[in-house]
Coordinates of C-alpha atoms in Angstrom, one line a residue:
X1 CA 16.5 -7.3 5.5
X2 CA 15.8 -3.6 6.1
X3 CA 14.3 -0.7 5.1
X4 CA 15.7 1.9 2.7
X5 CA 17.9 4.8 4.2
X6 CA 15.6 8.3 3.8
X7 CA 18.3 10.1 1.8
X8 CA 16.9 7.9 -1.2
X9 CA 13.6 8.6 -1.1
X10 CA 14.1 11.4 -3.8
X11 CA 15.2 9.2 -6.6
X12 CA 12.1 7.7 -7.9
X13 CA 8.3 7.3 -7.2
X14 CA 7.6 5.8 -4.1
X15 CA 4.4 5.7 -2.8
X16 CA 3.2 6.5 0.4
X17 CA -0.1 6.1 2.0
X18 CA -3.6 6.5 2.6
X19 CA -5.7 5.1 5.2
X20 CA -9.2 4.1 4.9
X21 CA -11.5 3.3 6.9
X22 CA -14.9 1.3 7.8
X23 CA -17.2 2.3 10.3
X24 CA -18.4 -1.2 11.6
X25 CA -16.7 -3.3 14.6
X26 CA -15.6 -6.0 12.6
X27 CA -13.9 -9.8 13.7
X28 CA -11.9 -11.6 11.2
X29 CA -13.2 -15.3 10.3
X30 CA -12.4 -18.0 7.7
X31 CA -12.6 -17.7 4.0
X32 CA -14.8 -19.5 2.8
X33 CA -13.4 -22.3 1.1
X34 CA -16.6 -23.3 -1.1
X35 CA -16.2 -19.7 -2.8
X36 CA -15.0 -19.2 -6.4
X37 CA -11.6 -18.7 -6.8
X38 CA -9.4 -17.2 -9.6
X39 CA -5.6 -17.6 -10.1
X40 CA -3.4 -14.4 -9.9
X41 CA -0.2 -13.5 -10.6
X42 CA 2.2 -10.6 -9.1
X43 CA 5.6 -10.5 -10.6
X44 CA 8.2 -8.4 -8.4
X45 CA 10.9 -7.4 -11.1
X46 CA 14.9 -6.7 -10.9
X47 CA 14.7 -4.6 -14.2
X48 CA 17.6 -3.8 -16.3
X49 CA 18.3 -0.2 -15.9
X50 CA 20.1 2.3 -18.4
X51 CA 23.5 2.7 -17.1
X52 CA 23.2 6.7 -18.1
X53 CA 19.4 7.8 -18.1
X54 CA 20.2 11.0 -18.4
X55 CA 21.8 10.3 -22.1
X56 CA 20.2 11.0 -25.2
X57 CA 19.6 7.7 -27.1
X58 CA 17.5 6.6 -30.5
X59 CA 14.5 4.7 -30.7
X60 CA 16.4 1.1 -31.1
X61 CA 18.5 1.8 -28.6
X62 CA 15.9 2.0 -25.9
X63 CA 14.3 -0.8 -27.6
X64 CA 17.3 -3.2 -27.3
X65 CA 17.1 -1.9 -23.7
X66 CA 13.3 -2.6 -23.0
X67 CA 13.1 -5.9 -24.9
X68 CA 16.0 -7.2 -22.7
X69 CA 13.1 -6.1 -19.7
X70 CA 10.1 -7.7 -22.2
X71 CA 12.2 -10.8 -22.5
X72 CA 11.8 -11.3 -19.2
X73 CA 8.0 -10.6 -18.8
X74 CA 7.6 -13.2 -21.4
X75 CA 9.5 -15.9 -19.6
X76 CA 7.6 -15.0 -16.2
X77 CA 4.3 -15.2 -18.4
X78 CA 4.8 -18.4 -19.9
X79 CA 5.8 -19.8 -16.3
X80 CA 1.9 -18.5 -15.1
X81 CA 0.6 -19.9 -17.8
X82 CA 1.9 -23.3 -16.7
X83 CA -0.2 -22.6 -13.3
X84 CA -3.1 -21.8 -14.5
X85 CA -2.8 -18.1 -14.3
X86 CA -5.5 -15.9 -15.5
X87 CA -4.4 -12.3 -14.7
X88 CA -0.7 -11.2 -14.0
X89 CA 0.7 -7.6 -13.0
X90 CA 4.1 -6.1 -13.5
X91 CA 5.4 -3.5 -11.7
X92 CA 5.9 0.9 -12.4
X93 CA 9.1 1.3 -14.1
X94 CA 10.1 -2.3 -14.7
X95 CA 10.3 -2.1 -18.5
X96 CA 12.0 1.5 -19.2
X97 CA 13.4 2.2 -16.0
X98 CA 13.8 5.4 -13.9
X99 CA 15.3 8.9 -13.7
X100 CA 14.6 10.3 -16.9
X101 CA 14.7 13.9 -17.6
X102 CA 11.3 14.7 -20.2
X103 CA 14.2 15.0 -23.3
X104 CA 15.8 11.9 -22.6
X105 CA 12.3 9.0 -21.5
X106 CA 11.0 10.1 -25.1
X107 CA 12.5 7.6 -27.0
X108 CA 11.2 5.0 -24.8
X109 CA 7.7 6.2 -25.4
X110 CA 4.7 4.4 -27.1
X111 CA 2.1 6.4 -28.9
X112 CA -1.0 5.5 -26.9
X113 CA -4.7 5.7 -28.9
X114 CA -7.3 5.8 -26.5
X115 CA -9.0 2.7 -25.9
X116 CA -12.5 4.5 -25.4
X117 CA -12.4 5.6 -28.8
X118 CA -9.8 3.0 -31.0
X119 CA -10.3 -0.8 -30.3
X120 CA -7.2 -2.4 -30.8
X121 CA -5.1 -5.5 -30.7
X122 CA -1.8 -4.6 -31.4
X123 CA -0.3 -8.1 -31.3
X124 CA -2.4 -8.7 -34.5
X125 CA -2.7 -5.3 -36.0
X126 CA 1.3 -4.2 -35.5
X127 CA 0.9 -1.6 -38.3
X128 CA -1.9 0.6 -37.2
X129 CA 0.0 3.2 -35.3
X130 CA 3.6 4.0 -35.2
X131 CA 6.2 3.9 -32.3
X132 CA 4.0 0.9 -30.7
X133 CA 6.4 -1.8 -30.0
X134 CA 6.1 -2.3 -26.7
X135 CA 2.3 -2.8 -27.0
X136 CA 2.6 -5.2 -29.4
X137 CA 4.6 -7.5 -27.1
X138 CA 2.8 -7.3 -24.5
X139 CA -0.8 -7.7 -26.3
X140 CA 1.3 -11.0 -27.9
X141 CA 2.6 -12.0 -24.6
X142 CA -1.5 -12.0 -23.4
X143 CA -2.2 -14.3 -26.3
X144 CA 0.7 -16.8 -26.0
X145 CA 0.0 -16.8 -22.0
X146 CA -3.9 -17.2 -22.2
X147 CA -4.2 -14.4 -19.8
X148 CA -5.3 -10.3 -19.2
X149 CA -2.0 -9.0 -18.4
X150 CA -0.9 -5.7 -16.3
X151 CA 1.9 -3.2 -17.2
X152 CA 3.3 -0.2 -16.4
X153 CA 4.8 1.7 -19.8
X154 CA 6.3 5.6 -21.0
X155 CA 3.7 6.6 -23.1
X156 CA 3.1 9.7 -25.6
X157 CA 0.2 11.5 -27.2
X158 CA 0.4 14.7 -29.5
X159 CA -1.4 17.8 -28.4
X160 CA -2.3 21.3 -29.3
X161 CA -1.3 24.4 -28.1
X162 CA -5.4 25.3 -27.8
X163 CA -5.9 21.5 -25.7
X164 CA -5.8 22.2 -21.9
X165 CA -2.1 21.7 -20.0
X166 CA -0.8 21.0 -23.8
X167 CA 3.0 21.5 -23.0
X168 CA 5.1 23.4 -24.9
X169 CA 6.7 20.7 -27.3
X170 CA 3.3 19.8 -28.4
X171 CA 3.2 16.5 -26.8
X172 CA 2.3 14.4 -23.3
X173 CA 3.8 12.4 -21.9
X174 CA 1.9 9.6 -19.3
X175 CA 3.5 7.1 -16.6
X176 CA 1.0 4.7 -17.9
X177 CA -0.9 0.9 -16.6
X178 CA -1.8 -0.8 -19.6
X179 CA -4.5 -3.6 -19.6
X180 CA -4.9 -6.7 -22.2
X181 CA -6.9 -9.6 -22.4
X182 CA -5.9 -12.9 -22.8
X183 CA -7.2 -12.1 -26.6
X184 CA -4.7 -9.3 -26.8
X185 CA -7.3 -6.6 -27.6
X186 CA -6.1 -3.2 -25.5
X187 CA -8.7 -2.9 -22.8
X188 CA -8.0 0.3 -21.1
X189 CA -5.3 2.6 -19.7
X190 CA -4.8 4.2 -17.3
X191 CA -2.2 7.8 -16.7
X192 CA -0.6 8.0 -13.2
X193 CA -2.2 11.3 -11.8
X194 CA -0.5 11.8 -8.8
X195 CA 3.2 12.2 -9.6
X196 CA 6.2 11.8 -7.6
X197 CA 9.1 14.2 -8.7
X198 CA 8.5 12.6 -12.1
X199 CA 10.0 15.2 -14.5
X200 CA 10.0 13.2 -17.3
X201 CA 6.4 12.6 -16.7
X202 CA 2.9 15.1 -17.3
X203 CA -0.2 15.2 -15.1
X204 CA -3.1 14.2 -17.3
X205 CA -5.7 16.9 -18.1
X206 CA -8.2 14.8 -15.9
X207 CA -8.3 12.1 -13.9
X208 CA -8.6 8.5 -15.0
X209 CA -10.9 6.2 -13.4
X210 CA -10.6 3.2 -14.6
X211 CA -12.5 -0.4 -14.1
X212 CA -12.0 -3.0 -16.4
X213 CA -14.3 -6.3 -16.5
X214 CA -13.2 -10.1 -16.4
X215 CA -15.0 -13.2 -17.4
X216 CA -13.5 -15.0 -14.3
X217 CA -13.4 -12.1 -11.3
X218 CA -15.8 -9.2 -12.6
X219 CA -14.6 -5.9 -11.9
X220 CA -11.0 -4.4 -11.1
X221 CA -10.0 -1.3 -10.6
X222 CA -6.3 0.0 -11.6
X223 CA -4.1 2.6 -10.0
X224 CA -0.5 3.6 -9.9
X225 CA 2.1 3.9 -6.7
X226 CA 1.8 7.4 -5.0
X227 CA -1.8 7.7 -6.3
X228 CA -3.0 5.4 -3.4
X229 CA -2.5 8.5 -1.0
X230 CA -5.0 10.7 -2.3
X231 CA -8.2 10.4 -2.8
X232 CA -8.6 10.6 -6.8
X233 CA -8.5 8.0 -8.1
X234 CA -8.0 5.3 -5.4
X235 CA -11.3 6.2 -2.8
X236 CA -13.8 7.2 -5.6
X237 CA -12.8 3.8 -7.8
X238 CA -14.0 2.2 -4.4
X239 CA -17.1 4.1 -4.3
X240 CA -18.3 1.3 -7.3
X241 CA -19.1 -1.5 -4.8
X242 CA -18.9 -3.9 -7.5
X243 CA -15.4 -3.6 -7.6
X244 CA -13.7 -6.3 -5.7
X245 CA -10.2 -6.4 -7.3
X246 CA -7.6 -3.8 -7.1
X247 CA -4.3 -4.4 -9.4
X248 CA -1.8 -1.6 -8.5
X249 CA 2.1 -1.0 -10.2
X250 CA 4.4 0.4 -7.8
X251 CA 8.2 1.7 -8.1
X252 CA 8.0 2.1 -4.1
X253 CA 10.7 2.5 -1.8
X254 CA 9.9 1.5 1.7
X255 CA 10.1 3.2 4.9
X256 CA 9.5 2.0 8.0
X257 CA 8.2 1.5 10.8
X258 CA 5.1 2.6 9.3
X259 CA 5.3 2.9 5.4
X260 CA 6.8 -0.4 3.8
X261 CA 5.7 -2.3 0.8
X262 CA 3.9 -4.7 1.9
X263 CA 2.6 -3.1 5.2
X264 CA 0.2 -0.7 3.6
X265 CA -0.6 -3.1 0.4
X266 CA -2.3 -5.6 3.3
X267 CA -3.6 -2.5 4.8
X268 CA -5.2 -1.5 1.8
X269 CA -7.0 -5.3 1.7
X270 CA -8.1 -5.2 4.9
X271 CA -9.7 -1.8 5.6
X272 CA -11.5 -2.0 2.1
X273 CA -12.7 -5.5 1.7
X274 CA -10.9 -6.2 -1.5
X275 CA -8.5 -8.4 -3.2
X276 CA -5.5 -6.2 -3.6
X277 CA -2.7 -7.8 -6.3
X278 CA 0.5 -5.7 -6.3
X279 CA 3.3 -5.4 -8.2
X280 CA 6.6 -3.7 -7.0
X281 CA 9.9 -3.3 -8.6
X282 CA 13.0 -5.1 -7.5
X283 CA 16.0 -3.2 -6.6
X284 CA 17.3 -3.5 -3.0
X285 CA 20.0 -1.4 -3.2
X286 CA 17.6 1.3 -3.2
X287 CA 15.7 0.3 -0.6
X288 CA 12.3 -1.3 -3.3
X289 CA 10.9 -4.7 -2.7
X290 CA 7.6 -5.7 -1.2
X291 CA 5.0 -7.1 -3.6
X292 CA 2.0 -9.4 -2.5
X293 CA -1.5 -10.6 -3.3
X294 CA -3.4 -9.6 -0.5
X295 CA -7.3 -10.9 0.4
X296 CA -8.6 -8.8 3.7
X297 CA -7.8 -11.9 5.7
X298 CA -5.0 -13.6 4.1
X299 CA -1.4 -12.5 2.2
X300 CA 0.8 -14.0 0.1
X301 CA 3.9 -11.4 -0.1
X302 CA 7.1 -11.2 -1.1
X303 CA 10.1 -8.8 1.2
X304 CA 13.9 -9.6 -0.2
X305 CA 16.9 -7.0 0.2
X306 CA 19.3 -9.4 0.2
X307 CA 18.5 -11.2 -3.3
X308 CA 19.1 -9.6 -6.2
X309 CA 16.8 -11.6 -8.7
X310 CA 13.1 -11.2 -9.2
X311 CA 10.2 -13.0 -7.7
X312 CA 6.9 -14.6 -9.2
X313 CA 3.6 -14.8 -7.0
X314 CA 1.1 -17.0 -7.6
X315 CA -2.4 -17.6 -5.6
X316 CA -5.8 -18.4 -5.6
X317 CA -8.3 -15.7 -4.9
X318 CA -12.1 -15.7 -4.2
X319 CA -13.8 -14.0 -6.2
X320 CA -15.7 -12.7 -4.1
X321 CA -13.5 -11.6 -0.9
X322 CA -14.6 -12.5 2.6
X323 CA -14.6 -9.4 4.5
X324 CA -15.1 -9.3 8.1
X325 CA -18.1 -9.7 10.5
X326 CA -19.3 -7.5 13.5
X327 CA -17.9 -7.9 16.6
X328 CA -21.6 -8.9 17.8
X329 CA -21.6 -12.5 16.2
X330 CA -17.9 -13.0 16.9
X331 CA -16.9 -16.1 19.7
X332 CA -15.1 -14.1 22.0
X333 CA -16.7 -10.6 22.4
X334 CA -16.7 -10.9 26.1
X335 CA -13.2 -11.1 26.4
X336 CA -11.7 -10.0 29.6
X337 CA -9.5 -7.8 27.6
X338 CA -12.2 -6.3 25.4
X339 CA -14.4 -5.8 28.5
X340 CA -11.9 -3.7 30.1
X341 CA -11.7 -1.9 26.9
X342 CA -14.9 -1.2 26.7
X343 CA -15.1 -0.3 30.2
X344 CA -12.6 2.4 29.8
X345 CA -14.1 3.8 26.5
X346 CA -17.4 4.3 28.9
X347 CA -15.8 5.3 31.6
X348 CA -16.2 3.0 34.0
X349 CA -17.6 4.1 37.5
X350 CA -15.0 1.6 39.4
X351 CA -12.2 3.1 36.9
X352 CA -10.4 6.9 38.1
X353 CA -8.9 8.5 35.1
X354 CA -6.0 10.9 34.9
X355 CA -4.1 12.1 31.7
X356 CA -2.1 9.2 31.5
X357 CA -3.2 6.0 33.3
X358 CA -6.8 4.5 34.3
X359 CA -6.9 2.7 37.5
X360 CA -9.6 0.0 38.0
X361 CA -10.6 -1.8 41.4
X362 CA -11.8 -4.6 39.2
X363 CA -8.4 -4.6 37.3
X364 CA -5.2 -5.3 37.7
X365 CA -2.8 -3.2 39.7
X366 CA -1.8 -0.5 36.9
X367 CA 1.3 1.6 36.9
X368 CA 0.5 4.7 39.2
X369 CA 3.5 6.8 37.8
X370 CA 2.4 8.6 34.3
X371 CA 5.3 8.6 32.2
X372 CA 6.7 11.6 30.8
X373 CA 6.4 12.2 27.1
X374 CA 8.9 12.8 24.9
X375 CA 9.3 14.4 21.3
X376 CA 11.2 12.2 18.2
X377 CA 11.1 12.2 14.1
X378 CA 9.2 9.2 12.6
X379 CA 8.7 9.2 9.0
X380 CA 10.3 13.0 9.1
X381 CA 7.2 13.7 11.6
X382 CA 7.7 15.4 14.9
X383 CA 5.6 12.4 17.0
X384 CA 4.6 13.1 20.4
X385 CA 5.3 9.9 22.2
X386 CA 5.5 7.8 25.6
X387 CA 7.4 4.8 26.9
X388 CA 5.6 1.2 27.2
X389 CA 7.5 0.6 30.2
X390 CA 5.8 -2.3 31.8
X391 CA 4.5 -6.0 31.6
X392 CA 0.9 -4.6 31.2
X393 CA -1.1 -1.2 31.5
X394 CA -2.7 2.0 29.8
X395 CA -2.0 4.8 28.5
X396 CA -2.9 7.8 26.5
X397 CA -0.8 10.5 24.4
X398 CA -2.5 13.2 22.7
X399 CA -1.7 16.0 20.2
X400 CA -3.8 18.7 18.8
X401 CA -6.6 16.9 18.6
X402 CA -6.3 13.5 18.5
X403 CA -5.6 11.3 21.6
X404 CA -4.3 7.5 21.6
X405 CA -4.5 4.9 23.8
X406 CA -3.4 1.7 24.4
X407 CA -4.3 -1.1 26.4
X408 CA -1.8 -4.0 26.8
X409 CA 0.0 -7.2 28.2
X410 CA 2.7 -9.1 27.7
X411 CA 4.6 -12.2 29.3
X412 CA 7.6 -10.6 29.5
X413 CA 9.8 -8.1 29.6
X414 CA 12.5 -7.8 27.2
X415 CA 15.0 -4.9 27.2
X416 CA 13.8 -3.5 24.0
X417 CA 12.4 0.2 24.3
X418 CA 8.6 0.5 22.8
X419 CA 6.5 3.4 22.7
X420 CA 3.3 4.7 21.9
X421 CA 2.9 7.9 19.7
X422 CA 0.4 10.3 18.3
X423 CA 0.7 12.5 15.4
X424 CA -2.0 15.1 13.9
X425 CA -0.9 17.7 11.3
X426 CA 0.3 18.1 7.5
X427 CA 3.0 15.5 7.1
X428 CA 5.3 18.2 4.9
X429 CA 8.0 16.0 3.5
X430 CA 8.3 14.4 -0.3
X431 CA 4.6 15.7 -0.4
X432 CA 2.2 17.7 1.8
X433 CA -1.0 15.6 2.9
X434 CA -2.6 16.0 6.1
X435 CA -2.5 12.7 8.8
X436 CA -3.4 11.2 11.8
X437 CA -1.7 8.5 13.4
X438 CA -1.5 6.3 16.8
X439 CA 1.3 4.4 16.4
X440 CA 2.8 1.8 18.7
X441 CA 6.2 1.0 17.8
X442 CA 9.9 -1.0 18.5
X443 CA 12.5 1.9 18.8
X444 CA 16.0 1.5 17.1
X445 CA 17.9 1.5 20.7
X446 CA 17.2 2.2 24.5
X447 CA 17.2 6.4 23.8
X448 CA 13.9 7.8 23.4
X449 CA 15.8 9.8 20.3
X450 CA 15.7 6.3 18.4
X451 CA 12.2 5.7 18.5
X452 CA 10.6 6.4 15.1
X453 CA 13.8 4.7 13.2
X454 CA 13.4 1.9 10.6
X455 CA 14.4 -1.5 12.2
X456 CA 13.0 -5.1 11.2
X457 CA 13.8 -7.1 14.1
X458 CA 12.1 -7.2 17.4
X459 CA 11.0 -10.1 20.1
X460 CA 8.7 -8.2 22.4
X461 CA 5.3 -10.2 22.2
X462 CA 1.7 -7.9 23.1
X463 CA -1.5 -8.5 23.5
X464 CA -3.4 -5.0 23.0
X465 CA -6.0 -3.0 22.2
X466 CA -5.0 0.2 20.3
X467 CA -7.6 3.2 19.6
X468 CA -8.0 6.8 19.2
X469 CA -10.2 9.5 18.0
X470 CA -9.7 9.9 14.9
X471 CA -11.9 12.6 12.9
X472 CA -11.2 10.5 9.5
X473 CA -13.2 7.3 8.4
X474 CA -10.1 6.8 6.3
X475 CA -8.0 4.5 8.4
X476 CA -5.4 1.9 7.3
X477 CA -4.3 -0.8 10.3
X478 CA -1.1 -1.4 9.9
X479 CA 0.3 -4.6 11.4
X480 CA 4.3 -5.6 11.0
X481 CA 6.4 -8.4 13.0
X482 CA 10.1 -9.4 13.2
X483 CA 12.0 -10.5 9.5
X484 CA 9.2 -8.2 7.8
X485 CA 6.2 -10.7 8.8
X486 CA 2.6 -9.3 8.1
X487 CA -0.3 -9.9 11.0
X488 CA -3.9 -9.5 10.4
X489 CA -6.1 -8.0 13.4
X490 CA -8.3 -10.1 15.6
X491 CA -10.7 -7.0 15.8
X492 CA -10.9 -3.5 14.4
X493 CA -14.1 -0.8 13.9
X494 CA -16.0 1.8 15.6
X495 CA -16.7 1.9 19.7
X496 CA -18.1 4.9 20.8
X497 CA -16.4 7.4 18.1
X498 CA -12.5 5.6 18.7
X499 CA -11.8 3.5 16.0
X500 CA -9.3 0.5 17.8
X501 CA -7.5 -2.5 16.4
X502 CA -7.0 -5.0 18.7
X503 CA -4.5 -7.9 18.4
X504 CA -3.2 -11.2 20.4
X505 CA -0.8 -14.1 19.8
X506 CA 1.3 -12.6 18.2
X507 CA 3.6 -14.7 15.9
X508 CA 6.5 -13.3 16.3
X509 CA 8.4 -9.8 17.8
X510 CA 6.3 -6.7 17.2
X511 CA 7.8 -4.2 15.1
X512 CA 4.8 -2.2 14.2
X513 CA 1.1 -1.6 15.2
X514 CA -0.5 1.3 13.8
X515 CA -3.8 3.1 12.8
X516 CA -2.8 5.5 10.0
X517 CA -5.6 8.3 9.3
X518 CA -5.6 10.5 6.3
X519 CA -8.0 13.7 6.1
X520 CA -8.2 15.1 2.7
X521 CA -9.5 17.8 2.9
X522 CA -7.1 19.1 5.3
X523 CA -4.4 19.0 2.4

C-alpha cells in the first residue's frame, strides 16, 4: 500500500489540511464504557465512473449511470440496517463521478429547494419538483434503512442576472452534502465552499454552516473535502460547543508522509474533541482510499490500494466523546522523560544549550557534534531539516520563526535515515495557505534528498517528545506507523508557549510524527 504519486493531485478534489489546536496539556484515558453510544456507518465507495466525462449525455443516460452507483448505496444501506445503524455517510463524488467540465456535470444535476424554506420528503412527494431523482432515492433508501443518511450529489438552482455571483447561463451549480432522516424528510444541505479545481462546480454566494439535530447523538456538523483547511466552515461550525459529531464527504487523494486520509481525519478527532465519521471514495489507482470513524481516542479506519472493491464501516460511538484530561491528574507526569522535557523547556541550570544540542550533567551523555542541516521538498515544501542520527538525544531546527525540537530514544538502531524538519511560510502548491510544521519523519532512502518522499513502511521504534513554537492554536498531531497504522499520543498541549506531542511504545515502525499548524490569517 502507498500513497498516490503527486503528478495526480490535479485530477480531482482532494483535501488537504488544517490543524487545530487546544491550549491545555492533555493525557489520553479510557472511554468510558458506561456512556451512551450510537451506531455509525462510513461507506468507502469504488464508484462507477463515466468512461468519457467530458461527453455530452441526456438526462437518462446519467441516470442509468448514477443508479448503477445508487444501487449500490442501497445494498450497503440495507446491510447497516441489519446492524443496527442509525446514521450512515457516503463519500464526495461517489454517485456522479469526477472531471466534468460545467457543460457536461449538468445532466447529472438535481434541482435543489432549499430546506430552510421548502420542507420536503421526496421519497413520498416524487412530483413536487422536477429533475429530482436522485433525491428521491436516497430520501427512500433513509426510509427502507431506518436511518439519517449522508450524501454527496451535483446539484442546480436557477438564478438571476440581478442575484449576486449569478453566472452567466442563469444557473448554479453546488458540489452538494445532502442530509435525510430515517423518515426521509430533506433535513439540510450543505454547498462545498472551498473548491478544488472544480470547474464544473460554483462557489456559493455565502457560506453554509450547517448543524443538523439527531434523536440519538444531538448535534452534527457537515462539511465537504478541501473545506477542512480553511477556516469557514470547518473552525466556526466548532465554535457551537454542542456540536460533538462531524460527518465529512471526501474525494481525497493522499499524500504522504504528512497528508493521508486517514492521518488527518484522526487528527481532526483528536485535536477537537469530536467524533469525526468520514467518508472517502475508492479508487486506488489514483492514489484515494482512507475512510474511518474516528473518536479522539479510538479509530476504526479503513487504508486499501491494492483492493479494488468498496468497504463498509461500522462502530459504536459515545455520544458524548471522551476527550482528554490535563497532564496534572495523569499517572505518569513525572516521567523521567517528561522531566527532562520540561527541564529543557525551562532551561535547566545543570543543562548548557547551543543551537543544536542540550547537554545535561544529570542526563545522559548527548551527542556533542550538532549535525548539519540540510534542505529537501516535502509535500512540494522547501523543509529545513536535520538527521536523527543516534540511539537517543536532542535537537532543534528552526526557520523564520518557528523552531522544533525533539527529544528521543530508541532501542536500536536500524539503518533507516530519519529526520526532523521545520517549515514556516505559504505552502504555494494546489492552493496557497499559510503553515507551520515540525515534522519528524522516515526518509525514502539513505540520501538526505529522499527525506520528505511518501513511503509506508518503516521499523525504527521512538520514544519522544516533539514540540515547537508555534504562533497558531490551530494544531493537528499527526501520528502514522508502518502498513498505514494510526497512533494516538500519550500526551499533547501547552508547556511554556511550545505546544509538544509526546509518544512511547510504539506499535510498530514510525513513519510519521508531526504537529501541523495552520495560520489563517496569514493566507
Amino acid at each position: 500500500m502507498s500513497g498516490a504519486s503527486s503528478q495526480l493531485a490535479l485530477f480531482l478534489c482532494c483535501c488537504y489540511v488544517v490543524a487545530l489546536g487546544v491550549h491545555t496539556v492533555v493525557h489520553r484515558v479510557a472511554e468510558d464504557h458506561e456512556a451512551e453510544y450510537y451506531t455509525a456507518a462510513v461507506y468507502e465507495h469504488q464508484s462507477i465512473l463515466s468512461p468519457n466525462p467530458l461527453a455530452l449525455v441526456s438526462r437518462k443516460q446519467a441516470l442509468e449511470l448514477m443508479n448503477q452507483n445508487l444501487d449500490i448505496y442501497e445494498q450497503q444501506v440495507m446491510t447497516a440496517a441489519q446492524k443496527g445503524v442509525q446514521i450512515i455517510v457516503f463519500p464526495e463524488d461517489g454517485i456522479h463521478g469526477f472531471n466534468f467540465t460545467r457543460a457536461s456535470i449538468y445532466p447529472y444535476l438535481d434541482f435543489m429547494p432549499s430546506p430552510q424554506l421548502v420542507k420536503w420528503n421526496p421519497c413520498l412527494e416524487p412530483h413536487r419538483f422536477n429533475d429530482t431523482e436522485v433525491l428521491q432515492r436516497l430520501s427512500c433508501m433513509a426510509i427502507k434503512g431506518d436511518m439519517f443518511l449522508v450524501a454527496n450529489l451535483g446539484t442546480k438552482q436557477p438564478c438571476h442576472s440581478s442575484d449576486q455571483g449569478c453566472p452567466s447561463d442563469g444557473r448554479f451549480q453546488f458540489n452538494t452534502n445532502v442530509v435525510f432522516s430515517n423518515n426521509g424528510t430533506l433535513v439540510d444541505r450543505y454547498r462545498k465552499y472551498n473548491l478544488y479545481f472544480e470547474a464544473a462546480f460554483d462557489t456559493p454566494p455565502h457560506v453554509d454552516h450547517i448543524i443538523f439535530d439527531t434523536p440519538f447523538a444531538g448535534k452534527f456538523g457537515v462539511f465537504t473535502c478541501f473545506d477542512i483547511l480553511f477556516f469557514d466552515p470547518a473552525i466556526r461550525l466548532l465554535r457551537d460547543s454542542e456540536v460533538k459529531h462531524i460527518v465529512f464527504t471526501a474525494a481525497w487523494m493522499n499524500q504522504l508522509p504528512l497528508l493521508a486520509a486517514i492521518q488527518i481525519q484522526s487528527a481532526f478527532a483528536i485535536a477537537f474533541g469530536v467524533n469525526f465519521l468520514a467518508a472517502n471514495i475508492h479508487h486506488p489507482f489514483l492514489g484515494m482510499t482512507g475512510s474511518g470513524i474516528h473518536t479522539p481516542l479510538k479509530s476504526f479506519w479503513h487504508h486499501d490500494m491494492e483492493n479494488l472493491t468498496g468497504h463498509l464501516i461500522i462502530a459504536q460511538v459515545a455520544k458524548n466523546p471522551q476527550g482528554l484530561i490535563s497532564i496534572e491528574n495523569a499517572p505518569d507526569k513525572m516521567d523521567p522523560s517528561h522531566r527532562k522535557f520540561l527541564e529543557i523547556l525551562a532551561g535547566d541550570p545543570y543543562c548548557e544549550k547551543d543551537s543544536q544540542e542540550v547537554h545535561c550533567d544529570r542526563a545522559t551523555t548527548w551527542n556533542m557534534n550538532a549535525p548539519l542541516t540540510f534542505h529537501s521538498e516535502m509535500m512540494y515544501d522547501d523543509f529545513t531539516l536535520v538527521p536523527v542520527e543516534e540511539k537517543e538525544g536532542y535537537l532543534r531546527v528552526c526557520s523564520n520563526g518557528l523552531c522544533c525540537h525533539l527529544l528521543y530514544q530508541r532501542p536500536t538502531l536500524s539503518k533507516e535515515l530519519y529526520a526532523l524538519g521545520v517549515f514556516d511560510d505559504l505552502h504555494t502548491v494546489h492552493g496557497t495557505y499559510y503553515v507551520q510544521v515540525c515534522a519528524l519523519v522516515k526518509c525514502g532512502g539513505r540520501g538526505f534528498d529522499t527525506c520528505g518522499q511518501e513511503i509506508t513502511e518503516a521499523t525504527g521504534v521512538f520514544e519522544f517528545h516533539l514540540w515547537g513554537n508555534f504562533s497558531t492554536s490551530y494544531i493537528f498531531p499527526l501520528l502514522l506507523t508502518s502498513g498505514m497504522t494510526l497512533e494516538t499520543p500519550d500526551q499533547l498541549g501547552w508547556e511554556n508557549d511550545h505546544y509538544f506531542l509526546r509518544k512511547s511504545r510504539l506499535s510498530s515502525g514510525l513513519v510519521t510524527a508531526a504537529l501541523y499548524g495552520r495560520l489563517y490569517e496569514r493566507d
